[in-house]
XYZ file of C-alpha atoms in Angstrom:
292
model
C -45.583 17.964 6.887
C -42.435 16.185 8.014
C -39.766 18.321 9.671
C -36.083 17.465 9.162
C -33.055 18.931 10.873
C -30.313 16.306 10.824
C -30.820 12.876 9.323
C -31.895 10.669 12.226
C -33.640 7.268 12.610
C -37.063 8.726 13.411
C -36.995 10.690 10.158
C -36.754 7.436 8.183
C -39.609 5.891 10.157
C -41.746 8.960 9.529
C -41.233 8.758 5.767
C -41.870 5.025 5.534
C -45.009 5.076 7.665
C -46.565 8.176 6.104
C -49.124 5.976 4.301
C -50.738 5.336 7.698
C -50.205 1.604 7.435
C -52.460 1.241 4.391
C -49.621 0.247 2.081
C -45.866 0.528 2.059
C -44.003 0.218 -1.224
C -40.674 -1.551 -1.648
C -38.055 1.123 -2.319
C -35.262 0.381 -4.801
C -32.386 2.845 -4.859
C -29.899 2.816 -7.738
C -26.780 4.621 -6.668
C -23.062 5.095 -6.518
C -20.870 8.185 -6.527
C -19.403 7.812 -9.998
C -20.904 8.741 -13.336
C -20.879 6.506 -16.391
C -21.616 3.254 -14.600
C -25.017 2.763 -16.241
C -27.274 3.791 -13.348
C -30.023 5.271 -15.512
C -29.952 2.371 -17.984
C -30.281 -0.105 -15.116
C -32.978 2.040 -13.494
C -35.112 2.271 -16.628
C -34.833 -1.427 -17.470
C -35.606 -2.594 -13.926
C -38.547 -0.185 -13.578
C -39.999 -1.092 -16.981
C -39.509 -4.826 -16.414
C -41.474 -4.587 -13.160
C -44.221 -2.565 -14.875
C -44.468 -5.150 -17.641
C -44.933 -7.842 -14.998
C -47.995 -6.011 -13.726
C -46.494 -4.099 -10.809
C -47.205 -0.435 -10.170
C -43.867 1.345 -10.316
C -43.115 4.962 -9.473
C -39.756 6.601 -10.165
C -37.780 9.581 -8.909
C -34.644 11.124 -10.404
C -32.473 12.826 -7.771
C -29.902 14.058 -10.282
C -31.548 17.456 -10.455
C -29.039 18.753 -12.997
C -28.798 16.035 -15.680
C -32.070 14.185 -14.942
C -31.189 11.339 -17.304
C -33.872 8.964 -16.016
C -36.480 11.726 -16.171
C -35.535 12.432 -19.786
C -35.583 8.690 -20.580
C -39.152 8.374 -19.314
C -40.176 11.614 -21.035
C -38.775 10.248 -24.315
C -40.868 7.118 -23.793
C -44.049 9.113 -23.236
C -43.543 11.127 -26.420
C -42.587 8.131 -28.567
C -45.508 5.980 -27.432
C -47.845 8.920 -28.002
C -46.565 9.490 -31.531
C -46.882 5.790 -32.396
C -50.201 5.436 -30.543
C -48.811 2.575 -28.510
C -49.870 1.643 -24.994
C -46.995 -0.225 -23.363
C -46.602 -0.889 -19.626
C -44.472 1.898 -18.198
C -43.290 3.214 -14.852
C -44.687 6.536 -13.716
C -42.421 9.470 -12.972
C -42.744 12.248 -10.442
C -40.680 15.385 -9.936
C -39.846 16.438 -6.414
C -42.665 18.772 -5.361
C -41.937 22.403 -4.602
C -42.409 23.685 -1.082
C -42.885 27.080 0.478
C -39.445 28.092 1.717
C -41.111 30.369 4.235
C -42.651 27.356 5.974
C -39.230 25.984 6.949
C -37.866 26.478 10.423
C -34.225 27.511 10.938
C -31.882 24.627 10.120
C -34.482 22.580 8.237
C -33.539 21.169 4.842
C -35.892 21.883 1.927
C -34.717 18.840 -0.035
C -35.615 16.537 2.860
C -39.174 17.815 2.724
C -39.404 17.506 -1.057
C -38.160 13.901 -1.072
C -40.364 12.844 1.826
C -43.447 14.366 0.198
C -42.756 12.582 -3.102
C -42.199 9.213 -1.409
C -45.272 9.675 0.763
C -47.490 10.294 -2.258
C -46.180 7.308 -4.236
C -46.304 4.957 -1.233
C -50.097 5.054 -1.393
C -50.403 3.556 -4.877
C -47.077 1.942 -5.874
C -45.775 -1.567 -5.358
C -42.244 -0.344 -6.021
C -40.590 3.069 -5.884
C -37.325 3.291 -7.813
C -35.005 6.187 -6.999
C -32.124 7.014 -9.356
C -29.356 8.866 -7.505
C -26.751 11.266 -8.923
C -23.142 10.255 -9.447
C -22.012 12.391 -6.536
C -22.530 12.721 -2.804
C -25.550 14.898 -2.048
C -27.968 15.286 0.829
C -30.750 13.832 -1.332
C -28.641 10.791 -2.156
C -27.792 10.244 1.505
C -31.445 10.316 2.549
C -32.468 8.073 -0.359
C -29.886 5.417 0.587
C -31.309 5.358 4.099
C -34.764 4.658 2.641
C -33.577 1.783 0.431
C -35.006 -1.688 0.924
C -32.904 -2.789 -2.058
C -29.777 -0.886 -3.095
C -28.425 -1.489 -6.601
C -24.898 -0.250 -7.266
C -23.869 -0.571 -10.939
C -20.122 -0.999 -11.297
C -18.028 -1.077 -14.447
C -15.587 -3.969 -14.458
C -12.421 -1.998 -13.728
C -10.350 -1.044 -10.711
C -11.084 2.607 -11.464
C -14.724 1.916 -10.638
C -13.858 -0.566 -7.871
C -12.227 2.355 -6.056
C -15.802 3.520 -5.510
C -16.232 0.629 -3.075
C -12.766 0.160 -1.586
C -9.105 0.986 -1.985
C -6.665 -1.732 -3.030
C -2.887 -2.079 -3.072
C -0.775 -1.488 -6.182
C -1.106 -5.132 -7.258
C -4.890 -5.089 -6.949
C -4.804 -8.089 -4.613
C -5.295 -6.674 -1.111
C -8.033 -4.366 0.121
C -6.531 -1.527 2.138
C -9.726 0.198 3.251
C -13.319 1.146 2.407
C -14.257 4.089 0.214
C -16.391 7.062 1.196
C -19.336 5.511 -0.670
C -19.106 2.249 1.290
C -18.991 4.315 4.459
C -22.143 6.174 3.396
C -23.953 2.874 2.849
C -22.719 1.688 6.245
C -24.130 4.830 7.862
C -27.435 4.287 6.054
C -27.564 0.736 7.402
C -26.882 1.993 10.922
C -29.735 4.483 10.681
C -32.143 1.817 9.463
C -31.130 -0.536 12.268
C -31.696 2.192 14.847
C -35.063 2.930 13.254
C -36.101 -0.724 13.523
C -36.302 -1.263 9.759
C -35.087 -4.277 7.808
C -31.461 -4.232 6.621
C -30.660 -2.904 3.173
C -30.215 -5.662 0.604
C -27.168 -4.282 -1.214
C -26.557 -5.691 -4.691
C -23.464 -4.681 -6.671
C -24.174 -5.120 -10.382
C -21.133 -5.718 -12.559
C -21.565 -3.988 -15.913
C -19.480 -4.146 -19.086
C -17.736 -7.367 -18.173
C -15.327 -8.616 -20.838
C -15.975 -11.940 -22.499
C -12.371 -13.058 -22.172
C -10.851 -14.358 -18.933
C -8.239 -11.611 -18.650
C -5.903 -11.195 -15.676
C -7.545 -7.898 -14.687
C -10.982 -9.509 -14.763
C -9.810 -12.337 -12.504
C -8.296 -9.852 -10.043
C -11.550 -7.891 -10.029
C -13.480 -11.069 -9.300
C -11.264 -11.904 -6.332
C -11.331 -8.351 -4.964
C -15.115 -8.077 -5.197
C -15.571 -11.489 -3.548
C -13.347 -10.427 -0.626
C -15.088 -7.094 -0.233
C -18.567 -8.625 -0.453
C -17.806 -10.747 2.613
C -16.202 -7.871 4.486
C -18.869 -5.180 4.075
C -21.900 -7.273 3.199
C -23.216 -7.013 -0.325
C -24.298 -9.491 -2.984
C -23.140 -9.412 -6.582
C -25.188 -9.790 -9.740
C -24.302 -9.775 -13.440
C -25.327 -6.649 -15.293
C -25.199 -5.601 -18.932
C -22.349 -5.996 -21.367
C -21.454 -2.991 -23.517
C -23.961 -2.915 -26.407
C -24.854 -0.328 -29.025
C -28.549 -1.112 -28.546
C -28.675 0.747 -25.223
C -27.605 4.014 -26.831
C -30.160 3.531 -29.606
C -33.058 2.911 -27.209
C -32.688 6.069 -25.115
C -34.009 8.668 -27.629
C -37.250 6.703 -27.962
C -37.488 5.834 -24.281
C -37.546 2.131 -25.031
C -36.057 -0.900 -23.316
C -35.006 -4.314 -24.552
C -38.421 -5.668 -23.584
C -40.246 -3.309 -25.961
C -38.590 -4.300 -29.231
C -41.149 -6.886 -30.342
C -44.005 -4.528 -29.455
C -42.709 -1.862 -31.848
C -42.422 -4.313 -34.734
C -38.894 -5.721 -34.412
C -39.459 -9.263 -35.652
C -35.961 -10.654 -35.947
C -34.020 -10.244 -32.706
C -30.297 -10.530 -33.390
C -28.012 -12.552 -31.153
C -26.800 -9.489 -29.271
C -30.334 -8.346 -28.445
C -31.380 -11.815 -27.321
C -28.308 -12.024 -25.094
C -29.025 -8.588 -23.622
C -32.612 -9.597 -22.871
C -31.318 -12.661 -21.058
C -28.950 -10.441 -19.052
C -31.931 -8.389 -17.917
C -33.843 -11.525 -16.946
C -30.885 -12.750 -14.884
C -30.558 -9.355 -13.200
C -34.229 -9.233 -12.189
C -33.946 -12.772 -10.869
C -30.794 -11.952 -8.885
C -32.418 -8.931 -7.207
C -34.870 -11.245 -5.410
C -37.524 -8.541 -5.112
C -40.667 -9.435 -3.135
C -43.424 -10.972 -5.243
C -41.377 -10.806 -8.444
C -40.761 -13.743 -10.781
C -39.278 -12.872 -14.176
C -41.753 -13.990 -16.845
C -40.450 -12.222 -19.946
């Protein structure tokens, strides 16, 4: 069993090499420190898209209180069972319990639980997708350090942009990084010290308005400046659509509609499907070519 005290480079190496070199999955972490940005929607659609393309995908939900992704996948299992449908789906795993008595003084139980879950899924998954809570936690910190690809959904507003950096009153000049950007920077430092590849950080802009408003243009300029300064790529996400709220109770994604008998896709649904295709393409995941 892995032993953690403080988060250090050799801890990351231990987790990633636990499969004894037989196979190492590509870890996708979906995270920020703000709720309501669409993390679980992005997580479910990316994970299901990869599963539908024939990849073995395992998922973890580190929001141990709300567990939105876990509930999404549970809804899918129940709905497909009721309808006797067999659709490609990601698997889900809870963090395993551990014997608290086995911990040494100063060791963190959550570190052990996360490492054990990743270790198990590494042996059979092509991708492991980890959905993080909208707050700073020890689990989230460790998960970011494990990320090969980091997806940060961001609503198209300066309220959400404050997650990444602080700007002046006019919204034109960046005055400093946020605590979340600093956490990602620390995760990158740990990976570099551990000899692992750099995190590919992709900021996904959700709920972008169709009109070229002044605020939207300022956001575009601010994000472009920050991307160069702290090193992330940007990708288009999902516009605000009613369909996403309707899919959750059944555990479905945009890619499942035809399989459940929806024959006439309306313009909004077709556009949303194209947004997902563009997102998967922009992520540039290894061995993945969108074919849906």
